[in-house]
Short mmCIF file of C-alpha atoms in Angstrom, two decimals:
data_model
loop_
_atom_site.label_atom_id
_atom_site.label_comp_id
_atom_site.label_asym_id
_atom_site.label_seq_id
_atom_site.Cartn_x
_atom_site.Cartn_y
_atom_site.Cartn_z
CA MET A 1 12.40 8.15 -21.62
CA ASN A 2 14.66 5.11 -21.54
CA ASP A 3 15.64 3.55 -24.87
CA ILE A 4 16.93 0.44 -23.10
CA HIS A 5 14.50 -2.29 -22.04
CA THR A 6 15.34 -3.00 -18.37
CA PRO A 7 13.53 -4.83 -15.56
CA MET A 8 11.93 -2.95 -12.69
CA ALA A 9 14.15 -2.36 -9.68
CA VAL A 10 13.52 -0.43 -6.48
CA ASP A 11 16.90 0.83 -5.31
CA TYR A 12 18.87 4.02 -4.73
CA ALA A 13 18.82 4.79 -8.48
CA CYS A 14 15.02 4.45 -8.43
CA PHE A 15 14.73 7.04 -5.64
CA ARG A 16 17.00 9.39 -7.56
CA LYS A 17 14.83 9.04 -10.68
CA LEU A 18 11.73 9.93 -8.68
CA PHE A 19 13.36 13.10 -7.40
CA ASP A 20 14.84 14.00 -10.79
CA PHE A 21 11.31 13.87 -12.17
CA LEU A 22 10.06 16.15 -9.39
CA ASP A 23 12.81 18.65 -10.17
CA LYS A 24 11.16 19.13 -13.57
CA PHE A 25 7.52 18.52 -12.58
CA PRO A 26 7.17 19.61 -8.93
CA HIS A 27 3.36 19.80 -9.19
CA TYR A 28 3.06 16.05 -9.92
CA PHE A 29 3.40 13.00 -7.70
CA ILE A 30 5.41 10.03 -8.97
CA GLY A 31 5.79 6.50 -7.66
CA SER A 32 6.94 3.04 -8.53
CA ASN A 33 5.31 -0.31 -8.01
CA ALA A 34 7.23 -2.76 -5.88
CA ASP A 35 9.72 -4.94 -7.74
CA LEU A 36 8.54 -8.40 -6.64
CA PRO A 37 5.60 -10.57 -7.75
CA ILE A 38 2.26 -10.40 -5.86
CA VAL A 39 3.05 -7.04 -4.23
CA GLY A 40 4.21 -5.48 -7.50
CA GLY A 41 0.88 -5.37 -9.26
CA SER A 42 2.66 -4.52 -12.49
CA ILE A 43 4.91 -5.65 -15.35
CA LEU A 44 8.16 -6.51 -13.60
CA SER A 45 10.11 -6.99 -16.83
CA HIS A 46 9.86 -3.32 -17.83
CA GLU A 47 10.99 -0.37 -15.73
CA HIS A 48 8.26 2.24 -15.50
CA PHE A 49 6.70 4.73 -13.12
CA GLN A 50 3.27 6.22 -12.52
CA GLY A 51 2.56 9.83 -11.81
CA GLY A 52 0.17 12.70 -12.31
CA ARG A 53 -1.56 15.63 -10.75
CA HIS A 54 -4.03 13.85 -8.49
CA GLU A 55 -4.37 13.99 -4.73
CA PHE A 56 -4.65 10.49 -3.30
CA PRO A 57 -5.89 9.78 0.24
CA ILE A 58 -2.39 8.83 1.42
CA GLU A 59 -1.26 12.42 0.79
CA ARG A 60 -3.74 13.62 3.43
CA ALA A 61 -2.61 11.03 5.98
CA GLU A 62 -0.85 12.50 9.00
CA ILE A 63 2.23 11.38 10.88
CA THR A 64 1.32 9.73 14.18
CA GLU A 65 4.85 9.51 15.56
CA GLU A 66 8.05 11.32 14.70
CA LEU A 67 11.21 9.21 14.54
CA PRO A 68 14.28 11.41 15.14
CA LEU A 69 17.36 10.66 13.07
CA PRO A 70 20.10 12.34 15.17
CA GLN A 71 22.85 11.71 12.60
CA HIS A 72 20.73 13.22 9.83
CA PRO A 73 18.71 16.14 11.25
CA GLU A 74 18.21 17.49 7.73
CA VAL A 75 15.71 14.64 7.08
CA SER A 76 12.53 14.18 9.12
CA CYS A 77 10.97 10.76 9.51
CA GLY A 78 7.64 9.62 10.89
CA ILE A 79 5.16 6.76 11.01
CA LEU A 80 2.12 7.48 8.86
CA ASN A 81 -1.49 6.96 9.97
CA TRP A 82 -2.25 4.52 7.17
CA PRO A 83 -3.58 0.94 6.93
CA MET A 84 -0.26 -0.27 5.52
CA ALA A 85 3.08 0.11 7.32
CA THR A 86 4.38 3.40 5.91
CA LEU A 87 7.21 5.77 6.82
CA ARG A 88 7.30 9.33 5.51
CA PHE A 89 10.56 11.22 4.92
CA ARG A 90 10.94 14.94 4.21
CA GLY A 91 13.89 17.14 3.44
CA LYS A 92 15.06 20.02 1.26
CA ASP A 93 18.01 18.00 -0.02
CA SER A 94 16.73 15.20 -2.25
CA GLU A 95 20.11 13.47 -2.10
CA ALA A 96 19.84 13.22 1.70
CA VAL A 97 16.29 11.84 1.50
CA ALA A 98 17.35 9.29 -1.14
CA HIS A 99 20.27 8.23 1.06
CA ILE A 100 17.99 7.59 4.05
CA ALA A 101 15.46 5.81 1.82
CA ASP A 102 18.23 3.53 0.58
CA ILE A 103 19.16 2.65 4.16
CA ILE A 104 15.58 1.74 5.07
CA LEU A 105 15.26 -0.33 1.91
CA GLU A 106 18.44 -2.28 2.63
CA THR A 107 17.39 -2.74 6.25
CA TRP A 108 14.00 -4.08 5.19
CA ARG A 109 15.39 -6.35 2.44
CA SER A 110 17.11 -8.53 5.05
CA TYR A 111 14.71 -8.01 7.97
CA ASP A 112 13.14 -11.02 9.70
CA ASP A 113 10.60 -11.02 12.53
CA ILE A 114 9.14 -14.46 13.11
CA ASN A 115 6.69 -13.14 15.71
CA ALA A 116 5.22 -10.86 13.04
CA GLU A 117 5.47 -13.58 10.35
CA ILE A 118 8.05 -11.52 8.44
CA VAL A 119 10.50 -13.73 6.56
CA SER A 120 12.86 -11.90 4.21
CA LYS A 121 13.92 -14.91 2.10
CA THR A 122 12.91 -18.50 1.42
CA ASP A 123 15.69 -20.64 -0.06
CA GLY A 124 17.33 -17.48 -1.36
CA THR A 125 14.15 -16.06 -2.92
CA PRO A 126 13.56 -12.52 -1.59
CA HIS A 127 10.23 -11.46 -0.09
CA ASN A 128 10.82 -7.95 1.28
CA THR A 129 10.62 -4.80 -0.85
CA VAL A 130 8.93 -1.38 -0.77
CA THR A 131 6.50 0.75 -2.71
CA PRO A 132 7.93 4.31 -2.96
CA ILE A 133 5.80 7.42 -3.60
CA ALA A 134 7.35 10.87 -4.01
CA ARG A 135 6.02 14.43 -4.19
CA LYS A 136 7.08 18.00 -3.36
CA ARG A 137 5.52 20.18 -0.71
CA GLY A 138 6.90 23.66 -1.22
CA GLU A 139 10.67 23.36 -0.90
CA LEU A 140 10.52 19.92 0.71
CA PHE A 141 10.88 16.60 -1.06
CA GLU A 142 8.49 14.10 0.51
CA LEU A 143 8.88 10.35 0.14
CA ASP A 144 6.50 7.69 1.44
CA ILE A 145 8.04 4.23 1.83
CA VAL A 146 5.46 1.46 2.16
CA LEU A 147 6.86 -1.82 3.44
CA ARG A 148 5.84 -4.90 1.41
CA ASN A 149 6.31 -8.67 1.72
CA ASN A 150 5.18 -11.23 -0.89
CA ARG A 151 5.47 -14.45 1.11
CA THR A 152 2.81 -17.11 0.56
CA THR A 153 1.59 -19.77 3.00
CA PRO A 154 -0.64 -22.84 2.67
CA GLU A 155 -3.43 -20.87 4.33
CA HIS A 156 -2.88 -17.86 2.05
CA PRO A 157 -1.51 -19.18 -1.27
CA LEU A 158 -2.08 -15.85 -3.04
CA GLY A 159 -0.05 -13.99 -0.44
CA LEU A 160 0.07 -13.72 3.33
CA PHE A 161 0.09 -9.91 3.03
CA HIS A 162 -2.57 -9.80 0.30
CA PRO A 163 -6.38 -9.49 0.51
CA HIS A 164 -7.51 -12.68 2.23
CA SER A 165 -10.09 -15.02 0.76
CA GLU A 166 -13.08 -13.57 2.64
CA LEU A 167 -12.55 -10.31 0.71
CA HIS A 168 -12.11 -11.84 -2.74
CA HIS A 169 -15.74 -11.29 -3.67
CA ILE A 170 -14.81 -7.59 -3.86
CA LYS A 171 -11.04 -7.53 -4.42
CA LYS A 172 -8.80 -10.49 -5.29
CA GLU A 173 -6.18 -8.73 -7.41
CA ASN A 174 -2.79 -7.44 -6.25
CA ILE A 175 -2.48 -4.29 -4.18
CA GLY A 176 -0.31 -2.15 -6.44
CA LEU A 177 0.87 1.45 -6.32
CA ILE A 178 -2.50 3.11 -6.98
CA GLU A 179 -4.31 0.97 -4.40
CA VAL A 180 -1.51 1.55 -1.88
CA MET A 181 -2.25 5.28 -2.17
CA GLY A 182 -5.91 4.69 -1.34
CA LEU A 183 -7.73 4.47 -4.69
CA ALA A 184 -9.55 1.15 -5.16
CA ILE A 185 -9.19 -0.45 -8.58
CA LEU A 186 -12.02 -2.99 -8.70
CA PRO A 187 -13.11 -5.55 -11.32
CA PRO A 188 -15.74 -4.24 -13.80
CA HIS A 189 -18.18 -7.09 -13.11
CA LEU A 190 -18.83 -5.56 -9.67
CA LYS A 191 -20.86 -2.73 -11.19
CA LYS A 192 -23.55 -5.06 -12.51
CA GLU A 193 -23.40 -7.40 -9.52
CA LEU A 194 -23.79 -4.63 -6.95
CA GLN A 195 -26.72 -3.14 -8.81
CA LEU A 196 -28.52 -6.49 -8.74
CA LEU A 197 -27.43 -7.08 -5.14
CA GLY A 198 -28.96 -3.78 -4.06
CA GLU A 199 -32.24 -4.59 -5.77
CA VAL A 200 -32.42 -7.96 -4.02
CA MET A 201 -31.48 -6.49 -0.65
CA ILE A 202 -34.34 -3.99 -0.67
CA SER A 203 -36.88 -6.45 -2.10
CA GLY A 204 -36.10 -9.23 0.35
CA GLY A 205 -35.29 -11.60 -2.51
CA ASN A 206 -32.93 -14.56 -2.68
CA LEU A 207 -29.31 -13.50 -2.14
CA ARG A 208 -28.10 -16.96 -3.14
CA VAL A 209 -28.91 -16.71 -6.84
CA PRO A 210 -25.79 -17.50 -8.93
CA GLU A 211 -25.23 -13.95 -10.19
CA ILE A 212 -24.67 -12.55 -6.68
CA SER A 213 -24.19 -15.58 -4.44
CA ARG A 214 -20.53 -14.65 -3.83
CA HIS A 215 -21.76 -11.52 -2.03
CA ALA A 216 -24.56 -13.20 -0.04
CA ASP A 217 -22.84 -13.53 3.36
CA TRP A 218 -21.54 -9.96 3.11
CA ALA A 219 -24.99 -8.60 2.18
CA GLU A 220 -26.65 -10.47 5.06
CA GLU A 221 -24.13 -9.03 7.48
CA ILE A 222 -24.84 -5.52 6.19
CA LEU A 223 -28.61 -6.03 6.54
CA ASN A 224 -28.14 -7.21 10.12
CA ARG A 225 -26.57 -3.93 11.20
CA ARG A 226 -27.94 -1.31 8.81
CA MET A 227 -31.36 -0.18 7.69
CA VAL A 228 -31.26 -0.20 3.89
CA THR A 229 -33.88 1.53 1.75
CA ALA A 230 -34.39 2.04 -1.96
CA GLU A 231 -33.26 5.64 -1.54
CA ASP A 232 -29.92 4.88 0.09
CA VAL A 233 -28.98 1.35 -1.02
CA ASP A 234 -26.46 2.59 -3.61
CA GLU A 235 -24.73 4.82 -1.07
CA VAL A 236 -24.74 2.05 1.56
CA LEU A 237 -23.09 -0.40 -0.84
CA ARG A 238 -20.56 2.21 -1.88
CA GLU A 239 -19.61 2.81 1.75
CA GLU A 240 -19.44 -0.91 2.48
CA VAL A 241 -17.25 -1.57 -0.56
CA GLY A 242 -14.96 1.18 0.73
CA ALA A 243 -14.81 -0.55 4.12
CA VAL A 244 -13.86 -3.82 2.43
CA PHE A 245 -11.12 -2.02 0.50
CA VAL A 246 -9.69 -0.64 3.75
CA LYS A 247 -9.55 -4.22 5.04
CA CYS A 248 -7.72 -5.19 1.84
CA LEU A 249 -5.07 -2.59 2.63
CA GLU A 250 -4.90 -3.78 6.22
CA HIS A 251 -4.36 -7.35 5.06
CA ALA A 252 -1.54 -6.11 2.80
CA GLY A 253 0.04 -4.33 5.77
CA VAL A 254 3.10 -6.28 6.86
CA PHE A 255 2.67 -5.82 10.61
CA GLY A 256 -1.05 -6.51 10.79
CA GLN A 257 -3.35 -4.37 12.91
CA GLY A 258 -4.24 -3.91 16.58
CA GLU A 259 -1.90 -3.84 19.55
CA SER A 260 0.70 -6.07 17.92
CA TYR A 261 1.01 -3.63 15.00
CA GLY A 262 2.73 -0.90 16.97
CA THR A 263 5.04 -3.30 18.77
CA ALA A 264 6.18 -5.07 15.60
CA PHE A 265 6.53 -1.84 13.63
CA HIS A 266 8.66 -0.32 16.37
CA ARG A 267 10.97 -3.33 16.41
CA PHE A 268 11.69 -2.61 12.78
CA THR A 269 12.02 1.17 13.14
CA GLN A 270 14.53 0.73 15.96
CA THR A 271 16.57 -1.57 13.74
CA PHE A 272 16.42 1.00 10.95
CA ILE A 273 17.37 3.92 13.22
CA LYS A 274 20.40 2.01 14.53
CA ARG A 275 21.58 1.42 10.99
CA VAL A 276 21.08 5.11 10.13
CA SER A 277 23.14 6.09 13.18
CA ASN A 278 25.99 3.94 11.92
CA SER A 279 25.83 5.22 8.35
#
């Protein structure tokens, strides 16, 4: 517990605090929200962390590509199969993992890629940061670093790498630490709206009534490709909400999706690896 009121900061000291916690509570995960508005999803004026004994979907995600770090063979690094751009680091020595994490953070803080719409600063205001999540697997410290960018544009005033407007009927709020790990935190009004939406979908009623009109286009699209019955409408809507949430994470992913994703991500990882080699 800290008796000094301090702002949130993701830095080398933050990584060390995560690992110090795991030294005492190795059966828990612990993470920090990002330290910038929009992507932080939290109270930036007060340093705090979130942890517990819960297995989130990101923990089950597998590495799709190993990224060798020749100068630091004691730390493994890989690209995670996850909707958001995520690198996973593992090592027995937490100090070594924290050191590598600090290098990737500093690399990302100043990284620009106009082709991928990544701009690190606007008039001195920073946009790049990370969401770190730490856990222990046996003797190994494991750290997921999720790349974040909070830039806004006229087309996306709430955030370029934020759920876009077509998804706001389900999720408009920030993508914070818990959502990053794969657990959707959704507004309470959805429970009542989706119940009514399901009833209207199976009865053939008017989807444009005020209570559910925000979901009308989405519901019509579902009905065009799925057979929905009274017995399965709740499960169908649950699955479709989950699919929307995945899209929310994809929108929050800094390198987008599709073929350009791998190319843009690799441009960054090569920059990072070069900096590690020179460290």
